[in-house]
Amino acid sequence: MWLPLFLLLLLLGCCSHHQRLIAQADDRTVLMKGNKPCEGYVGIVHNGELGYVGVDLWDDNVSKVVCSSIQCGNALKSFRTTNPKPEEMNKSWINGVKCTGKEAQLWDCRFPGFGVSQTRDDALQYIECSHKIEIGLEGFQCAGAVQYSVDGGNKYSGYICADGWKKEYADVLCQTLKCGTAKEVVNEQWMGWKAFQEKKKMMVDCLGIGNFSHLWQCATKESSSCPKPASVICTGHEKVQLRGNKSNVCSGKLVKEESGKWTTFQNNITDADKWCQQMNCGTSSVLNGTVLTCSDNVKVVLVDNNNNINKCYGTVAVQVNDKSHHVCGSSWNMKDAEVVCKELGCGKVHHSKTVQVNTKGIMDNVQCSGNEASLWHCRAKRDHNTFLCPSRAYVVCTGSVEVKLRGGPGRCSGRVEIQHEGKWKRVIKQVWTDENFDAVCKLLACGNKRNILEEFSQGSAEFLNGTLQCKKNVKHISECIEEAPNTRIEKKAMAITCEEHKVVFLKGNESCSGLVGIEQGPKTYWLSGSNETWNMVSANIVCQQMHCGKVSNHTSTNISDVAVRKSIWKESYNCSVNNTSLFDCQKNLTLSSDHEDTIATVTCMGKVTVNLTQRCWGNVNICLGDKCGGVCSKGWTTQKAAMLCKDLGCGNTVLEATTKPDESHEMIIASVHSTSETTNLTQCNFVTNDENDSTCKRNPAYVICSGSIETKFSDLRDHCSGHVEMKYEGKWMPVCADALKETNVQDTICGELKCGQALKRIDYFGPKAVARSSISEINCTADGHRSLAACIMKSQQSTCDPGVLKCSGWSKIALAVHKACSGAAIVLSGGKDGLQGERMAISFENWTKEMGEMLCKHLECGQLNQQNKTQSSLRSLSFNCATGKHSKSIWDCERKVNNSQTEQLFIECKDEPKITLSKGCYGEVKIENSEVCDTHWKPIYSDRVCSEQNCGGKAIYSPNNGTPTSNNEYYHVRCDEHHYQLGQCKRFKEKCKGKPVSVYCVDNVKFKTTEKCGGQVLVQYRDKWEKVCYEKLDDSKKKTDYLGKLCPEIACSGYASLIKDDNDQDTSGLETTLQCTGEEKDIKYCLRYNNQPCESRKPARIVCNGYEPPPVYPPITPTPAWPTILAVGFALAVVILITVFLRICIVRRAKKGRNVSPGKLEEDGCESGNFEELMSKSNEMEELNHTRFRSKTEANDEVSVSSFAYDDIDEVAAALPLTSRADTAGASGDSIQNGPTLEVDDQEESYDDIEACYQITETEAEIHDATPTAPEGDAAPPTGSELRGDNNLVPRRVSQS
């Protein structure tokens, strides 16, 4: 029931006559056609259309709301009038308004609605409010910020806000103020207006009002966020300025702007204070007609980065009464900058910007029209005091930009530098253009460019942040400067020489005396010696210009040659003591009659010298009088370096530097410049380093003359042979082998060292080369001079192999007869100094302990132990180190050949190298307990090892099948023909890329045969027994002799015969040969190891006296198969039973902690069916541990017998080898690879009987190698044994004792 009642009440409310309505946002109340801003007919703007308010129900509350809503205070009076309605108000918008007086707007009151209630057409409501509005301009007459007053102008209450401020509004204001119309609506903040923030800010909006007559009709509401007041300059405003005094812009002739031009006042000035205040120059001070001087002294200046006043560039500032204030950069533009440059007489604007920095300024928002006499007369925000702003104005005028050539010997030659923002800056060479040449030369009055490029110092100034891009007919260098991106390139300074460049020089035998010449371009002239030009003053200037001190004497030389007369310089000078260059002197307008008769000649007091700090290499050092120092490398050339080397007698070639020059050398010369008449560097023009160039200090001129190179052989024990080294930049460094390829290079080195001619280049032997400074290239002329000074060398970091050279005059010291580091000292020579390639004894005469110490070091044998003398029949060579300076090598000492016999030096050094074989006469070769690598090893070295180890003097075998340890270093050895001991050979340590060296000497050889006193020959010399093949000899006697020498080696008497028709076809692995020449006395020396197996030959066999061939068995008659099968089955069953029984015995024995050996068994007791302890001798145990059955596929495998599983007792017995006497005498662990061996009784051995369990008969077994066929010959098999087939074991009963 409540819902219908609510709807009914809502309907009644909507239809009520006094209901409030919601107005649109742009609706507003205005007063029209009144005499004052706050009186008139009441109107309303609704939907952008102006209408009037009806008079029905009007009362004081309605009047109150109207006055307050239009910012006019309270209502004073209100009445109806029947005057005709204004044309703009021809529509009634609202009528019957009922207000309480508290509403903000009329439409907040109750009324029927917009345009729905009609009122009388003949009546309007006229109202008068309390506020007496006055609107004026704060600032100047007809220009300033718009402000208002509500009390008739007695006190200004606030400002009109700039938000929404338009020119048509400003026009109405200017007309109201009788200032014409608006000339300019100023949008930027203008003047200080400190009270703006404290006072009220009124918004105005005239939209829809139509022809309003007063700005206040547009007032809408107060604003709390208005940023700035509305400003206007009316056409009635007079703009004035003072002109004519650059030192004070507030003094001068007063002019005003009319139609864009400045004109003087026609009448005398009557209101001077007003004009001074308008120009922000204080008050009037002095007035003289139209010339006015205000109380403030104001001057615009530019301040550089060091806070110094600079004429034509810097931060813009204003000095007010001698106190400087910045000009802020807000809205700063090119017109503003142009006014500054013009005001200061600095030409045009080259560059203008704002510097972002918080600062206090006196001007901001500067707006110049461009025709102002001073920046101070431009419109700007000002205040009596400074205020904060975020930036500063910055200007670079063209008057601050200059160009000149620096670091050259004259005004028209040198490094291009631009003066920009108070600094001389270098120009980047990489972005230089050809058009720049002529432009720069012409701007400097130096003519056009000259097509030569000289070297100048780089200077130390920073580079220009831009490029030069000059056009033709450019008037100022500033026109060429363009901005460029900051590229990351190695910047180099550009330097040029113009065609008007000229220099003075002296031509004579001394550095500071001679004829006075002038060089310009390719031509040479001579200075006139006439009195008009040449006098004491001009001569003194020439001496100083040439850095030769003061003049000592000046004369003139007569000219008789007509051609020379034509080369007299066509200018005459009148110099003063203040001139520093002849060309700075004042030119005489006319030439004297004797101008071409003589040449000026001078002798100066000073002296100039040029040399190198290390005589023939090092920093260039120039002395100008008493002051010496270096030269910048950028002002130095290779041609000057070559001239210096020649002047110093240090060769004609300049070499490349590899080290950094000495930077501690003071740099006094920036660049050196020669002329076409220069024959010595002391005659050059020197540009002194007056700029304190830090880059120059880091890069001094540095020269290496080819004459500075020294060479030597680094091997001290040898003379005129060995590793070649050269002294380069004061450091000895190796010469690469590739640098010695050319014969003329080799001959030059040998000749330089007085070693004759080159014999050969020797391959390098030594550690792997590492990266180091090396002489990598040598080029010598083949003109026969044989001087290193004429060669060109190149040094660089290299991993090359060092070069080794041998000259014809070589000599070498060796120790003979005794050991590696002790023995009789001899000299081996290549025929130099009368030695004629012979061996000579070193004489004991004049020999000292110091010389002995030196010799031991040369031989790499440590310190001297003792030295003595011995007799010799050789010619001798005596050394005398007592004469001359301290000797580093024995070869530096004086040498003398003695044809008569003398006492020979015998020397013993302490560090005798220890050379061993790891196993006596065989094994790894070791030097000082370090193994040797085979990369340079030769077979003859192996023989030498065997000889030095007293192992027969011959190596049978030197294998290379080992593997080097990766982390170990091995000795590498190389011997030459004059090394008598392995310890004397050259050696070095390094990791091994080959194999460790092992040597097997002849004294390690052992022989045996497969049968007693005969059969196949077996040899042991490399830890195994092996068959051998033999080379047949045609000479039967020699064959008989050398084969007969084999029989004693196997403990048998003489040789009987060879076994013929050997059917053993197994020739695999035959790597050893018996090959005798017939001269050998010992069969061991006939052994040869073959790299390729002698597979085409059969194993060697021999029959000695006492030979016992293997038994021959009759052929076996075939039997039926079933008995064999039955027998085999039975045998297998028996074997199985025996095996099981044996294993039980072994297991029980193992439980007692005893080992079972499958050798001879001794039965302690088997009564319970168990074997007790089975023992064998210790020597048999050792043999068992190295022996087992071998099949043909396992011929070379050796497995411990302890792991062998025996199936029956017969197999156990067969596993035991029988050895020969020769075998037992060898090293333990030797094995037989190709079957059983011939038994030889050992009288010292005693075997215990083996008592078999369960009546196993005690037996003794013999094992013999047998071939598949019967042995040749009629010899009967040995009694008591049976041998069937290969390796058949036949038991033989032995009686028990």
mmCIF file of N, CA and C in Angstrom, residues 90-179:
data_model
loop_
_atom_site.group_PDB
_atom_site.id
_atom_site.type_symbol
_atom_site.label_atom_id
_atom_site.label_comp_id
_atom_site.label_asym_id
_atom_site.label_seq_id
_atom_site.Cartn_x
_atom_site.Cartn_y
_atom_site.Cartn_z
ATOM 1 N N ASN A 90 15.207 39.200 -25.560
ATOM 2 C CA ASN A 90 13.858 39.146 -26.113
ATOM 3 C C ASN A 90 13.126 37.881 -25.724
ATOM 4 N N LYS A 91 13.613 37.176 -24.762
ATOM 5 C CA LYS A 91 12.981 35.922 -24.361
ATOM 6 C C LYS A 91 13.027 35.802 -22.859
ATOM 7 N N SER A 92 11.922 35.393 -22.286
ATOM 8 C CA SER A 92 11.855 35.183 -20.838
ATOM 9 C C SER A 92 12.244 33.740 -20.547
ATOM 10 N N TRP A 93 13.297 33.577 -19.760
ATOM 11 C CA TRP A 93 13.758 32.218 -19.439
ATOM 12 C C TRP A 93 13.087 31.682 -18.176
ATOM 13 N N ILE A 94 13.050 32.504 -17.132
ATOM 14 C CA ILE A 94 12.413 32.026 -15.899
ATOM 15 C C ILE A 94 11.530 33.125 -15.354
ATOM 16 N N ASN A 95 10.527 32.704 -14.551
ATOM 17 C CA ASN A 95 9.568 33.645 -13.960
ATOM 18 C C ASN A 95 9.025 33.014 -12.693
ATOM 19 N N GLY A 96 8.560 33.857 -11.813
ATOM 20 C CA GLY A 96 7.964 33.344 -10.584
ATOM 21 C C GLY A 96 8.979 32.688 -9.686
ATOM 22 N N VAL A 97 10.128 33.306 -9.549
ATOM 23 C CA VAL A 97 11.223 32.719 -8.768
ATOM 24 C C VAL A 97 10.986 32.987 -7.299
ATOM 25 N N LYS A 98 11.186 31.939 -6.506
ATOM 26 C CA LYS A 98 11.019 32.026 -5.062
ATOM 27 C C LYS A 98 12.327 31.581 -4.406
ATOM 28 N N CYS A 99 13.060 32.522 -3.750
ATOM 29 C CA CYS A 99 14.363 32.203 -3.155
ATOM 30 C C CYS A 99 14.339 32.406 -1.651
ATOM 31 N N THR A 100 15.243 31.793 -1.007
ATOM 32 C CA THR A 100 15.419 31.990 0.437
ATOM 33 C C THR A 100 16.521 33.002 0.696
ATOM 34 N N GLY A 101 17.330 33.325 -0.327
ATOM 35 C CA GLY A 101 18.446 34.254 -0.179
ATOM 36 C C GLY A 101 19.783 33.575 0.055
ATOM 37 N N LYS A 102 19.751 32.256 0.262
ATOM 38 C CA LYS A 102 20.997 31.525 0.527
ATOM 39 C C LYS A 102 21.481 30.751 -0.698
ATOM 40 N N GLU A 103 20.720 30.765 -1.772
ATOM 41 C CA GLU A 103 21.083 29.994 -2.951
ATOM 42 C C GLU A 103 22.284 30.646 -3.655
ATOM 43 N N ALA A 104 23.072 29.828 -4.338
ATOM 44 C CA ALA A 104 24.231 30.320 -5.073
ATOM 45 C C ALA A 104 23.832 30.911 -6.409
ATOM 46 N N GLN A 105 22.786 30.342 -7.047
ATOM 47 C CA GLN A 105 22.316 30.803 -8.344
ATOM 48 C C GLN A 105 20.790 30.860 -8.322
ATOM 49 N N LEU A 106 20.267 31.611 -9.285
ATOM 50 C CA LEU A 106 18.804 31.720 -9.357
ATOM 51 C C LEU A 106 18.155 30.372 -9.597
ATOM 52 N N TRP A 107 18.754 29.535 -10.431
ATOM 53 C CA TRP A 107 18.136 28.248 -10.739
ATOM 54 C C TRP A 107 18.216 27.262 -9.597
ATOM 55 N N ASP A 108 18.879 27.709 -8.501
ATOM 56 C CA ASP A 108 18.806 26.895 -7.289
ATOM 57 C C ASP A 108 17.533 27.219 -6.495
ATOM 58 N N CYS A 109 16.874 28.339 -6.874
ATOM 59 C CA CYS A 109 15.603 28.704 -6.230
ATOM 60 C C CYS A 109 14.455 27.919 -6.874
ATOM 61 N N ARG A 110 13.225 28.118 -6.290
ATOM 62 C CA ARG A 110 12.063 27.425 -6.854
ATOM 63 C C ARG A 110 11.465 28.299 -7.955
ATOM 64 N N PHE A 111 11.172 27.676 -9.104
ATOM 65 C CA PHE A 111 10.494 28.366 -10.211
ATOM 66 C C PHE A 111 9.923 27.299 -11.120
ATOM 67 N N PRO A 112 9.006 27.662 -11.952
ATOM 68 C CA PRO A 112 8.300 26.643 -12.765
ATOM 69 C C PRO A 112 9.214 25.915 -13.745
ATOM 70 N N GLY A 113 10.218 26.556 -14.227
ATOM 71 C CA GLY A 113 11.079 25.914 -15.213
ATOM 72 C C GLY A 113 11.536 26.921 -16.245
ATOM 73 N N PHE A 114 12.486 26.519 -17.090
ATOM 74 C CA PHE A 114 13.046 27.408 -18.103
ATOM 75 C C PHE A 114 12.062 27.547 -19.269
ATOM 76 N N GLY A 115 11.644 28.805 -19.467
ATOM 77 C CA GLY A 115 10.803 29.112 -20.610
ATOM 78 C C GLY A 115 9.393 28.557 -20.542
ATOM 79 N N VAL A 116 8.892 28.196 -19.353
ATOM 80 C CA VAL A 116 7.538 27.607 -19.265
ATOM 81 C C VAL A 116 6.536 28.581 -18.654
ATOM 82 N N SER A 117 6.997 29.669 -18.013
ATOM 83 C CA SER A 117 6.075 30.620 -17.355
ATOM 84 C C SER A 117 6.300 32.004 -17.970
ATOM 85 N N GLN A 118 5.256 32.609 -18.472
ATOM 86 C CA GLN A 118 5.347 33.913 -19.108
ATOM 87 C C GLN A 118 5.127 35.013 -18.082
ATOM 88 N N THR A 119 5.760 36.155 -18.344
ATOM 89 C CA THR A 119 5.599 37.320 -17.485
ATOM 90 C C THR A 119 5.145 38.484 -18.344
ATOM 91 N N ARG A 120 4.965 39.594 -17.759
ATOM 92 C CA ARG A 120 4.517 40.772 -18.510
ATOM 93 C C ARG A 120 5.599 41.191 -19.492
ATOM 94 N N ASP A 121 5.175 41.487 -20.700
ATOM 95 C CA ASP A 121 6.150 41.867 -21.703
ATOM 96 C C ASP A 121 6.652 43.290 -21.517
ATOM 97 N N ASP A 122 5.961 44.101 -20.760
ATOM 98 C CA ASP A 122 6.329 45.504 -20.638
ATOM 99 C C ASP A 122 7.123 45.803 -19.383
ATOM 100 N N ALA A 123 7.585 44.822 -18.650
ATOM 101 C CA ALA A 123 8.276 45.069 -17.384
ATOM 102 C C ALA A 123 9.556 44.236 -17.305
ATOM 103 N N LEU A 124 10.646 44.829 -16.805
ATOM 104 C CA LEU A 124 11.925 44.157 -16.511
ATOM 105 C C LEU A 124 12.379 44.549 -15.132
ATOM 106 N N GLN A 125 13.154 43.646 -14.531
ATOM 107 C CA GLN A 125 13.662 43.933 -13.205
ATOM 108 C C GLN A 125 15.047 44.548 -13.329
ATOM 109 N N TYR A 126 15.290 45.691 -12.760
ATOM 110 C CA TYR A 126 16.581 46.387 -12.763
ATOM 111 C C TYR A 126 17.130 46.328 -11.340
ATOM 112 N N ILE A 127 18.410 46.027 -11.211
ATOM 113 C CA ILE A 127 18.981 45.818 -9.895
ATOM 114 C C ILE A 127 20.299 46.568 -9.788
ATOM 115 N N GLU A 128 20.593 47.010 -8.595
ATOM 116 C CA GLU A 128 21.854 47.686 -8.323
ATOM 117 C C GLU A 128 22.478 47.030 -7.098
ATOM 118 N N CYS A 129 23.742 46.537 -7.290
ATOM 119 C CA CYS A 129 24.439 45.804 -6.218
ATOM 120 C C CYS A 129 25.460 46.706 -5.549
ATOM 121 N N SER A 130 26.031 46.205 -4.464
ATOM 122 C CA SER A 130 26.869 47.033 -3.597
ATOM 123 C C SER A 130 28.288 47.255 -4.142
ATOM 124 N N HIS A 131 28.879 46.285 -4.876
ATOM 125 C CA HIS A 131 30.283 46.407 -5.307
ATOM 126 C C HIS A 131 30.446 47.477 -6.357
ATOM 127 N N LYS A 132 31.494 48.293 -6.125
ATOM 128 C CA LYS A 132 31.841 49.315 -7.104
ATOM 129 C C LYS A 132 33.094 48.834 -7.853
ATOM 130 N N ILE A 133 32.859 48.141 -8.937
ATOM 131 C CA ILE A 133 33.939 47.458 -9.641
ATOM 132 C C ILE A 133 34.761 48.436 -10.461
ATOM 133 N N GLU A 134 36.125 48.321 -10.265
ATOM 134 C CA GLU A 134 37.083 49.010 -11.100
ATOM 135 C C GLU A 134 38.093 47.976 -11.607
ATOM 136 N N ILE A 135 38.323 47.966 -12.929
ATOM 137 C CA ILE A 135 39.313 47.034 -13.508
ATOM 138 C C ILE A 135 40.441 47.857 -14.110
ATOM 139 N N GLY A 136 41.671 47.528 -13.751
ATOM 140 C CA GLY A 136 42.834 48.246 -14.254
ATOM 141 C C GLY A 136 43.977 47.297 -14.598
ATOM 142 N N LEU A 137 45.105 47.871 -14.994
ATOM 143 C CA LEU A 137 46.304 47.094 -15.372
ATOM 144 C C LEU A 137 47.434 47.400 -14.389
ATOM 145 N N GLU A 138 47.958 46.359 -13.800
ATOM 146 C CA GLU A 138 49.100 46.514 -12.899
ATOM 147 C C GLU A 138 50.379 46.439 -13.720
ATOM 148 N N GLY A 139 51.150 47.461 -13.704
ATOM 149 C CA GLY A 139 52.392 47.494 -14.468
ATOM 150 C C GLY A 139 52.640 48.863 -15.012
ATOM 151 N N PHE A 140 52.211 49.067 -16.267
ATOM 152 C CA PHE A 140 52.438 50.337 -16.926
ATOM 153 C C PHE A 140 51.119 50.873 -17.471
ATOM 154 N N GLN A 141 51.209 52.062 -17.986
ATOM 155 C CA GLN A 141 50.024 52.647 -18.584
ATOM 156 C C GLN A 141 49.663 51.849 -19.825
ATOM 157 N N CYS A 142 48.437 51.323 -19.818
ATOM 158 C CA CYS A 142 47.884 50.558 -20.945
ATOM 159 C C CYS A 142 48.609 49.238 -21.171
ATOM 160 N N ALA A 143 49.269 48.733 -20.174
ATOM 161 C CA ALA A 143 49.915 47.429 -20.306
ATOM 162 C C ALA A 143 50.157 46.878 -18.916
ATOM 163 N N GLY A 144 49.853 45.602 -18.752
ATOM 164 C CA GLY A 144 50.119 44.986 -17.474
ATOM 165 C C GLY A 144 49.180 43.844 -17.191
ATOM 166 N N ALA A 145 49.167 43.424 -15.936
ATOM 167 C CA ALA A 145 48.302 42.356 -15.484
ATOM 168 C C ALA A 145 46.940 42.943 -15.112
ATOM 169 N N VAL A 146 45.850 42.223 -15.435
ATOM 170 C CA VAL A 146 44.487 42.711 -15.204
ATOM 171 C C VAL A 146 44.137 42.468 -13.743
ATOM 172 N N GLN A 147 43.763 43.541 -13.053
ATOM 173 C CA GLN A 147 43.378 43.413 -11.660
ATOM 174 C C GLN A 147 42.051 44.151 -11.441
ATOM 175 N N TYR A 148 41.388 43.810 -10.353
ATOM 176 C CA TYR A 148 40.075 44.424 -10.121
ATOM 177 C C TYR A 148 39.983 44.915 -8.686
ATOM 178 N N SER A 149 39.008 45.856 -8.502
ATOM 179 C CA SER A 149 38.717 46.417 -7.177
ATOM 180 C C SER A 149 37.209 46.425 -7.000
ATOM 181 N N VAL A 150 36.725 46.175 -5.805
ATOM 182 C CA VAL A 150 35.285 46.167 -5.534
ATOM 183 C C VAL A 150 34.858 47.417 -4.751
ATOM 184 N N ASP A 151 35.844 48.286 -4.504
ATOM 185 C CA ASP A 151 35.494 49.481 -3.737
ATOM 186 C C ASP A 151 35.767 50.753 -4.538
ATOM 187 N N GLY A 152 35.682 50.637 -5.812
ATOM 188 C CA GLY A 152 35.830 51.810 -6.660
ATOM 189 C C GLY A 152 37.264 52.192 -6.931
ATOM 190 N N GLY A 153 38.212 51.276 -6.700
ATOM 191 C CA GLY A 153 39.611 51.535 -7.031
ATOM 192 C C GLY A 153 40.453 51.937 -5.863
ATOM 193 N N ASN A 154 39.866 52.053 -4.691
ATOM 194 C CA ASN A 154 40.675 52.402 -3.521
ATOM 195 C C ASN A 154 41.669 51.286 -3.169
ATOM 196 N N LYS A 155 41.213 50.082 -3.352
ATOM 197 C CA LYS A 155 42.071 48.927 -3.048
ATOM 198 C C LYS A 155 41.705 47.803 -4.012
ATOM 199 N N TYR A 156 42.748 47.267 -4.627
ATOM 200 C CA TYR A 156 42.496 46.189 -5.573
ATOM 201 C C TYR A 156 42.387 44.869 -4.820
ATOM 202 N N SER A 157 41.291 44.209 -5.089
ATOM 203 C CA SER A 157 40.983 42.988 -4.329
ATOM 204 C C SER A 157 41.643 41.742 -4.919
ATOM 205 N N GLY A 158 41.859 41.708 -6.225
ATOM 206 C CA GLY A 158 42.414 40.499 -6.830
ATOM 207 C C GLY A 158 42.702 40.702 -8.303
ATOM 208 N N TYR A 159 42.902 39.556 -8.987
ATOM 209 C CA TYR A 159 43.287 39.582 -10.396
ATOM 210 C C TYR A 159 42.289 38.766 -11.211
ATOM 211 N N ILE A 160 42.233 39.137 -12.487
ATOM 212 C CA ILE A 160 41.498 38.300 -13.434
ATOM 213 C C ILE A 160 42.418 37.164 -13.830
ATOM 214 N N CYS A 161 41.925 35.946 -13.769
ATOM 215 C CA CYS A 161 42.754 34.761 -14.058
ATOM 216 C C CYS A 161 42.997 34.652 -15.560
ATOM 217 N N ALA A 162 44.206 34.152 -15.917
ATOM 218 C CA ALA A 162 44.577 34.025 -17.337
ATOM 219 C C ALA A 162 43.898 32.837 -17.992
ATOM 220 N N ASP A 163 43.344 31.918 -17.206
ATOM 221 C CA ASP A 163 42.668 30.760 -17.799
ATOM 222 C C ASP A 163 41.454 31.243 -18.583
ATOM 223 N N GLY A 164 41.392 30.939 -19.853
ATOM 224 C CA GLY A 164 40.281 31.343 -20.698
ATOM 225 C C GLY A 164 40.372 32.769 -21.204
ATOM 226 N N TRP A 165 41.466 33.441 -20.911
ATOM 227 C CA TRP A 165 41.642 34.835 -21.339
ATOM 228 C C TRP A 165 41.821 34.896 -22.856
ATOM 229 N N LYS A 166 41.018 35.800 -23.508
ATOM 230 C CA LYS A 166 41.022 35.887 -24.956
ATOM 231 C C LYS A 166 41.227 37.332 -25.395
ATOM 232 N N LYS A 167 41.579 37.483 -26.662
ATOM 233 C CA LYS A 167 41.840 38.816 -27.190
ATOM 234 C C LYS A 167 40.580 39.678 -27.179
ATOM 235 N N GLU A 168 39.398 39.070 -27.477
ATOM 236 C CA GLU A 168 38.177 39.894 -27.482
ATOM 237 C C GLU A 168 37.850 40.416 -26.095
ATOM 238 N N TYR A 169 38.203 39.647 -25.074
ATOM 239 C CA TYR A 169 38.034 40.145 -23.716
ATOM 240 C C TYR A 169 38.992 41.307 -23.473
ATOM 241 N N ALA A 170 40.266 41.126 -23.946
ATOM 242 C CA ALA A 170 41.277 42.167 -23.769
ATOM 243 C C ALA A 170 40.896 43.434 -24.535
ATOM 244 N N ASP A 171 40.259 43.278 -25.697
ATOM 245 C CA ASP A 171 39.817 44.454 -26.464
ATOM 246 C C ASP A 171 38.826 45.289 -25.645
ATOM 247 N N VAL A 172 37.836 44.607 -25.045
ATOM 248 C CA VAL A 172 36.840 45.313 -24.229
ATOM 249 C C VAL A 172 37.517 46.044 -23.085
ATOM 250 N N LEU A 173 38.518 45.343 -22.454
ATOM 251 C CA LEU A 173 39.218 45.960 -21.334
ATOM 252 C C LEU A 173 39.976 47.207 -21.782
ATOM 253 N N CYS A 174 40.753 47.082 -22.891
ATOM 254 C CA CYS A 174 41.527 48.231 -23.378
ATOM 255 C C CYS A 174 40.598 49.402 -23.729
ATOM 256 N N GLN A 175 39.442 49.090 -24.323
ATOM 257 C CA GLN A 175 38.482 50.153 -24.662
ATOM 258 C C GLN A 175 37.937 50.792 -23.391
ATOM 259 N N THR A 176 37.654 49.966 -22.417
ATOM 260 C CA THR A 176 37.154 50.503 -21.142
ATOM 261 C C THR A 176 38.163 51.443 -20.520
ATOM 262 N N LEU A 177 39.460 51.071 -20.650
ATOM 263 C CA LEU A 177 40.526 51.873 -20.059
ATOM 264 C C LEU A 177 40.966 53.010 -20.971
ATOM 265 N N LYS A 178 40.295 53.154 -22.102
ATOM 266 C CA LYS A 178 40.630 54.188 -23.068
ATOM 267 C C LYS A 178 42.083 54.045 -23.536
ATOM 268 N N CYS A 179 42.454 52.794 -23.776
ATOM 269 C CA CYS A 179 43.818 52.462 -24.247
ATOM 270 C C CYS A 179 43.780 51.851 -25.636
#
